[in-house]
Amino acid sequence: MFLASRNFCCRGIRTCQLRTDLLSRSIKRSASATMPFRHKNSRRIEGLDSNVWVEFTKVAADPSVVNLGQGLPDISPPSYVKEELAKAAAVDRLNQYTRGFGHPSLVKALSQVYEKVYGRKIDPLTDILVTVGAYGSLFSTIQALIEEGDEVIIIEPFYDCYEPMVKMAGAKPVFIPLRCKHDGNSASSADWVLDPAELANKFNSKTKAIILNTPHNPIGKVFTREELQVIADLCIKHDILCISDEVYEWLVYKGNKHIKIATLPGMWERTVTIGSAGKTYSVTGWKLGWSIGPEYLIKHLQVVHQNTLYTCPTPLQEALAQAFWIDYKRMDHPDCYFYSLSRELESKRDRMAQLLKEAGLKPVIPDGGYFMIVDVSMLNVDLSDVDEKQPYDYKFVKWMIASKKLSAIPLSAFCGPETKKQLEKYIRFCFIKKDSTLDAAEVILKNWNKQ
Amino acid sequence: VKASNSLSFSLQAKMSRPVQARRLEGIDKNIWVEFVKLAATYSKVNLGQGFPDFPAPDFLTEAFMRALSGGNHMLHQYTRAFGHPPLVKVLAQFFEKLLGRDLDPMTNVMVTVGAYQALFCCFQALVDEGDEVIIIEPFFDCYEPMVKMAGGTPVFVPLRPNPPKDGKLMSSADWQLDPGELASKFSERTKAIVLNSPNNPLGKVFSRGELGLIAELCVKHDVLCISDEVYEWLVYDGKQHIRIASLDGMWDRTVIVGSAGKTFSATGWKVGWVVGPDRLLQHLRTVHQNSVYHCATIAQEAVAQGFQRELMLYGKPESYFVQLPKELQQKRDWLVQSLDGMGMKPIVPEGTYFLVADISQFKSDVPDVPNSDEPYDCRFAKWMVKNKGLAAIPLSAFYSEAHKNNYTNFIRFCFAKEEATLKAANDILQKWKQEKTS
């Protein structure tokens, strides 16, 4: 129907059409425009284009490399979790849109599970937002509550996305390092602590929030009640927010207890707590996470969510809800997956530590999470002739992947500019791996000095 | 300390300072939250929100089940951040055919959480404070708040109805841009124009001539084009969906947005994508890696298999991309008939699964309220769902705040529904007509 032509100033439309037909068929590759291309990135993403994962997942993708780098399980998720997904996808309406802020049965299940944990009422519709992974929760929280002029305190080493997300929101990251108590001879993640006076000095009138990660990635530290109280006191004193990344909340090892900072007095009303299905159920590829907090904070996260992706996938949310009901019913029982996974991982942790010790290294034994860091300077690998301006641990990991076929992640990826140098001899291993993977790692570590 | 103890039990406890970021200003309202709730509460027949009530095709759900039962439990773990390799590969293959150019799956394609997140990445990556973005009205409602959230200024230009003189039913083709008016919207601050063809809510399929006009202006003013083509397969009456990126000078400045939800009738899977030149997509990748980073793996695996099937059956009668528009065209015609038969005047859509109808003849049912801040069609739609059990969306939902009262006699119906649903809608409409005439 070309009736519209009478309304157009059709000068050149016919020739335009002909040219289009000829040229679009003959042009196979985009010829760079001869005029300068003025369309650069927006200012908010300036300098945020590099990403350690994009770099290292590529290198480690070689199937002959034993991959203890990126934090993803190669163990199977529990069978009931997979079964629930099959059941959900078979229901027609579950393949269509659900409620934007979270599928009703999922937010209901989350509220029940967490009411037990928090010891307070949690409204499924107003106090919870379901997001695309905990990553999406971090993004929604930061976009909702942080802006230009704000400062956000980040504890080093930190899960690498905190810094670029804070910057993308226009705010300034202020770093404070965890330091090893015993001057480098650290046996446990508990040895890595904040200096309370140093921490207090980081707070000023511009401080908007502090990001807490417990259990901690990469060190595996589980913050004690006393350590959390120090942070809480400062939050309350300066009237600031706490963004609490607790994705590894169920993965705490014997002798340790995960404490939610939001349960400390005065903290519920200023804390957004983030959780992850990927870490809870060993399904990182489901990309479902959640933010829990008081309505007056969560409502702003919901506004971000409705303007970014609107809703999360339905069948995955339904399956997750059903999995949660199964474990909710046995939350007082050791068979609950939240506890059984932790037990399974504790023995893998111990095995990993043993392997590293046998290679002559001193790993930092984590109290929680599924990562372990280790200082590799004892291995004396001289990389000074490697031309790159990258920190030692980046060079070391690349060398280790190429020559030992074992991958890890360099710790300086998790550090702010000033701390990178101090931690550049550390690398991070992930141990949520099946026995055969750990067996393969064992072979490499045992044979390290031969060759 | 005592105060803070008592505060922790108070439901009203808050921080004393304002918490939310300024970027949220003016973008907190959302029509869907309200209308989805109304439909859930009152509707017997829901032709409101745009999603099919018929199942996704068997081959797609079977692909999902195969992925689940196939023993590769790594499908439950992270995949490549910018898109699951099998999916970006088949998307590149598909779009190479459609665009007539070579595409690199790693740099010319990115997978997103629905087309919604693709749009978000476009605005966040490319729009800065002070940039203007042209939006054609009526528009899918998220464009405006997304532009604002990126600090941009939306500049609106309307499609204007030119009713056919012969008294025939209006077509979405009769809603057109005024070329002079469109040209006047371009300034040196214009960063991009958002094009949506086929258009939600009108169903307009922009012609080659109309696209050529937009393209000329984009090239002349060196402006980007964000081309939302989620309904690309839903075109009727033998019409052709033309991709503006295939027009002269446009590939380098266009980001094409697509959706598995609309392509495969599985809106709940939230798999979308962008296709475009690397020098634009690189910036979308930066936003993506700093916002969601990965999309769910298993749905991507299943969608990849869906596309592989369609690649093999391309152009053949068994192709879902041939069958679906055929079925939907029939449904469109049923709804057009139902509405026309009872006094609502449908605008026959050339594409999408939406249809807009003029409800002027029903104004007596829902009296106008002078000086009401709610547009008439909004009140009408709310009244209709509560009193007739039929849910639809007011057209003013798809207009900017300033223009909400320009077209207040229209409501939008979604006809991606089972025959039984459309029959039930017809029953409601016929009964209504009878009540009016008696």
Tab-separated table of N, CA and C in Angstrom, chain A residues 11-28, chain B residues 98-101 207-216 219 240-251:
chain	number	residue	atom	x	y	z
A	11	ARG	N	10.675	13.550	-3.052
A	11	ARG	CA	11.895	13.830	-3.791
A	11	ARG	C	12.933	12.777	-3.453
A	12	GLY	N	13.340	12.050	-4.465
A	12	GLY	CA	14.422	11.107	-4.219
A	12	GLY	C	14.005	9.767	-3.646
A	13	ILE	N	12.736	9.586	-3.377
A	13	ILE	CA	12.367	8.304	-2.761
A	13	ILE	C	12.544	7.168	-3.760
A	14	ARG	N	12.194	7.412	-5.009
A	14	ARG	CA	12.332	6.330	-5.976
A	14	ARG	C	13.804	5.993	-6.199
A	15	THR	N	14.621	7.032	-6.354
A	15	THR	CA	16.040	6.765	-6.554
A	15	THR	C	16.629	6.133	-5.297
A	16	CYS	N	16.155	6.605	-4.171
A	16	CYS	CA	16.631	6.051	-2.893
A	16	CYS	C	16.357	4.557	-2.860
A	17	GLN	N	15.139	4.199	-3.328
A	17	GLN	CA	14.744	2.794	-3.335
A	17	GLN	C	15.674	1.970	-4.209
A	18	LEU	N	15.938	2.488	-5.434
A	18	LEU	CA	16.793	1.762	-6.369
A	18	LEU	C	18.186	1.574	-5.787
A	19	ARG	N	18.710	2.674	-5.264
A	19	ARG	CA	20.063	2.607	-4.700
A	19	ARG	C	20.102	1.595	-3.572
A	20	THR	N	19.073	1.632	-2.743
A	20	THR	CA	19.012	0.699	-1.620
A	20	THR	C	19.028	-0.738	-2.103
A	21	ASP	N	18.200	-1.019	-3.124
A	21	ASP	CA	18.116	-2.392	-3.615
A	21	ASP	C	19.461	-2.874	-4.132
A	22	LEU	N	20.149	-1.997	-4.903
A	22	LEU	CA	21.424	-2.401	-5.486
A	22	LEU	C	22.509	-2.494	-4.418
A	23	LEU	N	22.606	-1.448	-3.649
A	23	LEU	CA	23.709	-1.379	-2.697
A	23	LEU	C	23.577	-2.399	-1.572
A	24	SER	N	22.370	-2.555	-1.056
A	24	SER	CA	22.257	-3.466	0.082
A	24	SER	C	22.584	-4.891	-0.301
A	25	ARG	N	22.420	-5.198	-1.560
A	25	ARG	CA	22.789	-6.563	-1.967
A	25	ARG	C	24.270	-6.692	-2.238
A	26	SER	N	24.900	-5.614	-2.667
A	26	SER	CA	26.314	-5.739	-3.001
A	26	SER	C	27.222	-5.450	-1.816
A	27	ILE	N	26.757	-4.694	-0.859
A	27	ILE	CA	27.599	-4.403	0.294
A	27	ILE	C	27.565	-5.602	1.230
A	28	LYS	N	28.695	-6.226	1.410
A	28	LYS	CA	28.740	-7.383	2.302
A	28	LYS	C	29.283	-6.977	3.653
B	98	LEU	N	18.795	-12.138	6.362
B	98	LEU	CA	17.779	-11.090	6.299
B	98	LEU	C	18.360	-9.739	5.914
B	99	LEU	N	19.597	-9.483	6.330
B	99	LEU	CA	20.182	-8.171	6.088
B	99	LEU	C	21.094	-8.151	4.863
B	100	GLY	N	21.461	-9.327	4.395
B	100	GLY	CA	22.335	-9.389	3.230
B	100	GLY	C	23.737	-8.910	3.524
B	101	ARG	N	24.236	-9.203	4.726
B	101	ARG	CA	25.617	-8.864	5.050
B	101	ARG	C	26.200	-9.886	6.016
B	207	SER	N	6.328	1.661	5.749
B	207	SER	CA	6.644	1.310	4.362
B	207	SER	C	8.087	1.693	4.046
B	208	ARG	N	8.572	1.208	2.931
B	208	ARG	CA	9.938	1.527	2.504
B	208	ARG	C	10.112	3.032	2.363
B	209	GLY	N	9.081	3.676	1.846
B	209	GLY	CA	9.149	5.122	1.684
B	209	GLY	C	9.250	5.843	3.022
B	210	GLU	N	8.439	5.405	3.955
B	210	GLU	CA	8.457	6.040	5.277
B	210	GLU	C	9.792	5.812	5.969
B	211	LEU	N	10.312	4.603	5.840
B	211	LEU	CA	11.614	4.297	6.442
B	211	LEU	C	12.711	5.103	5.760
B	212	GLY	N	12.564	5.263	4.458
B	212	GLY	CA	13.554	6.026	3.701
B	212	GLY	C	13.637	7.459	4.185
B	213	LEU	N	12.498	8.001	4.524
B	213	LEU	CA	12.445	9.371	5.041
B	213	LEU	C	13.192	9.487	6.360
B	214	ILE	N	12.911	8.523	7.233
B	214	ILE	CA	13.577	8.523	8.539
B	214	ILE	C	15.081	8.339	8.342
B	215	ALA	N	15.429	7.418	7.459
B	215	ALA	CA	16.849	7.120	7.206
B	215	ALA	C	17.588	8.355	6.692
B	216	GLU	N	16.959	9.054	5.757
B	216	GLU	CA	17.578	10.272	5.197
B	216	GLU	C	17.904	11.261	6.292
B	219	VAL	N	20.805	10.065	8.496
B	219	VAL	CA	22.104	10.238	7.836
B	219	VAL	C	22.463	11.718	7.796
B	240	GLN	N	5.405	-6.757	3.808
B	240	GLN	CA	6.775	-7.123	4.106
B	240	GLN	C	7.325	-6.238	5.213
B	241	HIS	N	7.978	-6.873	6.180
B	241	HIS	CA	8.666	-6.087	7.195
B	241	HIS	C	10.029	-5.686	6.643
B	242	ILE	N	10.259	-4.393	6.558
B	242	ILE	CA	11.523	-3.914	6.017
B	242	ILE	C	12.403	-3.449	7.166
B	243	ARG	N	13.648	-3.895	7.148
B	243	ARG	CA	14.568	-3.536	8.212
B	243	ARG	C	15.313	-2.265	7.836
B	244	ILE	N	15.148	-1.242	8.670
B	244	ILE	CA	15.758	0.049	8.330
B	244	ILE	C	17.275	-0.055	8.240
B	245	ALA	N	17.854	-1.030	8.957
B	245	ALA	CA	19.310	-1.200	8.920
B	245	ALA	C	19.806	-1.610	7.543
B	246	SER	N	18.868	-2.100	6.683
B	246	SER	CA	19.277	-2.504	5.341
B	246	SER	C	19.217	-1.345	4.353
B	247	LEU	N	18.743	-0.201	4.817
B	247	LEU	CA	18.699	0.972	3.941
B	247	LEU	C	20.067	1.630	3.890
B	248	ASP	N	20.304	2.343	2.825
B	248	ASP	CA	21.581	2.985	2.579
B	248	ASP	C	22.027	3.850	3.755
B	249	GLY	N	23.242	3.634	4.214
B	249	GLY	CA	23.803	4.484	5.274
B	249	GLY	C	23.316	4.155	6.667
B	250	MET	N	22.493	3.127	6.814
B	250	MET	CA	21.860	2.882	8.117
B	250	MET	C	22.521	1.811	8.977
B	251	TRP	N	23.162	0.827	8.373
B	251	TRP	CA	23.742	-0.246	9.169
B	251	TRP	C	24.670	0.301	10.266
